[in-house]
Structures are given as C-alpha cells and as structure tokens.
XYZ file of C-alpha atoms in Angstrom:
165
model
C 73.549 111.962 12.324
C 75.741 109.615 14.381
C 77.365 112.256 16.485
C 73.937 114.040 17.132
C 72.595 110.880 18.397
C 75.795 110.365 20.724
C 75.313 113.853 22.182
C 71.769 113.207 22.777
C 72.474 109.923 24.468
C 75.168 111.600 26.585
C 72.798 114.439 27.552
C 69.946 112.086 28.791
C 72.737 109.809 30.567
C 74.025 112.922 32.369
C 70.663 113.845 33.324
C 69.782 110.427 34.778
C 72.944 110.329 36.786
C 72.039 113.749 38.280
C 68.572 112.554 39.198
C 70.012 109.332 40.810
C 72.566 111.448 42.547
C 69.872 113.693 44.055
C 67.779 110.885 45.122
C 70.563 109.120 46.845
C 71.567 112.309 48.601
C 68.167 112.702 49.784
C 68.061 109.140 51.320
C 71.494 109.840 52.859
C 70.149 113.078 54.461
C 66.914 111.406 55.826
C 69.129 108.846 57.551
C 70.856 111.378 59.612
C 67.705 113.468 60.101
C 65.850 110.397 61.608
C 68.468 109.781 64.231
C 67.648 112.951 65.847
C 64.796 111.167 67.788
C 65.757 107.634 67.825
C 69.439 106.993 67.696
C 71.834 107.108 70.644
C 73.835 110.218 71.098
C 77.265 110.182 69.415
C 80.138 110.237 71.889
C 83.288 111.855 70.977
C 86.009 110.334 73.120
C 88.893 112.761 72.850
C 91.626 113.315 75.600
C 92.038 110.753 78.449
C 89.758 108.065 79.801
C 87.594 109.036 82.833
C 85.704 107.412 85.685
C 82.714 108.421 87.836
C 83.651 107.435 91.382
C 81.254 106.944 94.344
C 83.047 106.399 97.441
C 81.374 106.131 101.014
C 82.157 104.666 104.419
C 82.544 105.530 107.945
C 85.006 106.877 110.473
C 84.942 105.516 114.147
C 86.970 105.239 117.044
C 88.222 102.068 118.840
C 84.729 101.694 120.586
C 83.156 101.496 117.009
C 81.401 104.875 117.559
C 81.324 107.237 114.597
C 83.471 110.344 114.858
C 81.806 113.570 113.687
C 84.017 116.458 112.055
C 86.720 114.156 110.530
C 88.022 115.358 107.096
C 88.192 112.491 104.478
C 90.490 113.032 101.266
C 91.184 111.013 98.254
C 94.706 111.225 96.759
C 96.685 109.459 94.058
C 99.326 107.099 95.402
C 101.894 108.641 93.012
C 102.307 111.522 95.077
C 102.847 109.549 98.431
C 100.211 109.368 101.162
C 100.065 112.917 102.260
C 101.396 114.991 99.317
C 99.744 116.420 96.251
C 96.321 117.844 95.682
C 93.130 115.629 96.867
C 90.758 114.256 94.305
C 87.805 114.955 96.578
C 87.321 115.783 100.263
C 84.251 115.435 102.564
C 83.717 115.869 106.434
C 82.079 113.073 108.394
C 78.556 113.778 109.727
C 77.498 112.993 113.411
C 77.361 109.243 112.907
C 80.874 109.253 111.224
C 79.724 108.740 107.674
C 81.184 110.225 104.567
C 80.280 110.258 100.925
C 82.023 111.384 97.837
C 81.171 111.624 94.111
C 83.660 113.026 91.631
C 85.134 112.218 87.959
C 88.590 111.671 87.364
C 91.086 109.565 85.610
C 90.731 105.795 86.435
C 93.178 104.961 89.145
C 93.684 101.339 90.212
C 94.624 102.442 93.796
C 93.700 105.588 95.706
C 94.742 106.568 99.330
C 91.700 107.438 101.479
C 93.068 109.583 104.118
C 91.055 110.522 107.538
C 92.434 113.422 109.564
C 90.889 115.191 112.583
C 90.734 118.930 111.793
C 88.691 120.209 114.552
C 90.137 118.358 117.541
C 88.356 120.549 120.104
C 84.848 119.322 119.271
C 85.350 115.577 118.905
C 88.429 114.828 121.067
C 91.805 114.568 119.147
C 92.527 111.618 116.700
C 95.666 110.567 114.931
C 95.585 110.686 111.135
C 95.244 107.318 109.419
C 95.061 106.224 105.822
C 93.784 103.257 103.660
C 94.770 102.148 100.301
C 91.600 101.356 98.230
C 91.201 99.523 94.850
C 88.051 100.405 92.908
C 86.610 98.047 90.574
C 85.688 99.649 87.340
C 82.628 98.992 85.072
C 82.344 100.028 81.533
C 79.755 102.688 80.719
C 77.683 101.225 77.604
C 78.535 102.666 74.308
C 82.019 104.036 75.635
C 85.407 102.670 75.587
C 87.039 105.345 77.720
C 84.425 105.997 80.312
C 83.975 103.875 83.544
C 82.063 103.807 86.845
C 83.572 102.883 90.180
C 81.557 102.406 93.444
C 83.347 101.686 96.764
C 81.031 101.309 99.808
C 81.263 100.381 103.455
C 84.702 101.538 103.971
C 85.621 101.763 107.659
C 88.593 103.729 109.149
C 89.220 103.382 112.655
C 91.323 106.269 114.355
C 93.190 106.176 117.473
C 93.045 108.846 120.042
C 95.867 111.368 120.203
C 98.090 110.449 123.301
C 98.595 113.332 125.643
C 102.371 114.268 125.800
C 101.983 115.278 129.597
C 101.228 112.048 130.884
C-alpha cells in the first residue's frame, strides 16, 4: 500500500512539473514574440568598429572664388599623404563645393587632398592637402558604431607657375 501511494504521488508531481514547465515555456515564447513589434532591433556587433562620415567643404583660389572640377579625396594618414587607396572622392561643383558620405573604420585623423585633374577648364592649380580630425558621436544602442560630421572645410589652392616665365 505504501509503495502504491508513493508511485501515485510521484506520478502526480511529475504531471504537475510538466504542466508548470509547459506554462513557463509559453510565457518565455510570448516574451520573444511580443518584441516583434515593440522592441528595438538587436544589433550583432561582429568584426571591427565603424563610423558614418559626412564631410563637406569648399575649394577656392587665392581670390576666395570657388574652383570647379577639383578632385577631393580622403586618405588614411598611415599610408602617407598621396599613397594608398582613397576612402572616398568627390569633384567640386561650379561654386567649388564638395560633399562626401561613406562608412569606414573610425580614424582620428584623415588627409583631405585636393588636386586639379582638368587643368584645361579651370586653369591649373597645385595639389594641396589638409589633415582633418573628425569628432565622433556614438550611435544610441551601439558600442561599435559612430557618426562623424565635418563641415565647412576650406582648401585654398595656388595656381601653377608657368615654367616658361
């Protein structure tokens, strides 16, 4: 009699445990399902940090006039000023302005290089460079993603001197 009662109690406790486990698993699943419409997206941060850059400015001559058709490039300081592949490039518009947007590794310093690639149309100008230091802002909810905006950069280019003079 005692062993039959013991087996019955174990059977009842086992069924109660299964019921409790089932109910808890339902609650757990509904928590995940409810985030589909109300929770922020989960960001997997693998690899390396990154930054969204927005860099803009103007290339002008000594008389403060914008120069059209100047190629503006951004390069890492590790390779030297004029070596290595550019991060991004743009060509100045009729008023000498340029604007670049790109995503790359967050660099504390970047070379901004302006060079005349169509010397016939706008005269002939010497290549020049400026070292810029972007200020990064964190993207909310991310430890590895940043934004950097650098505006109103002015590069003044000097005209090429004619060697025949």
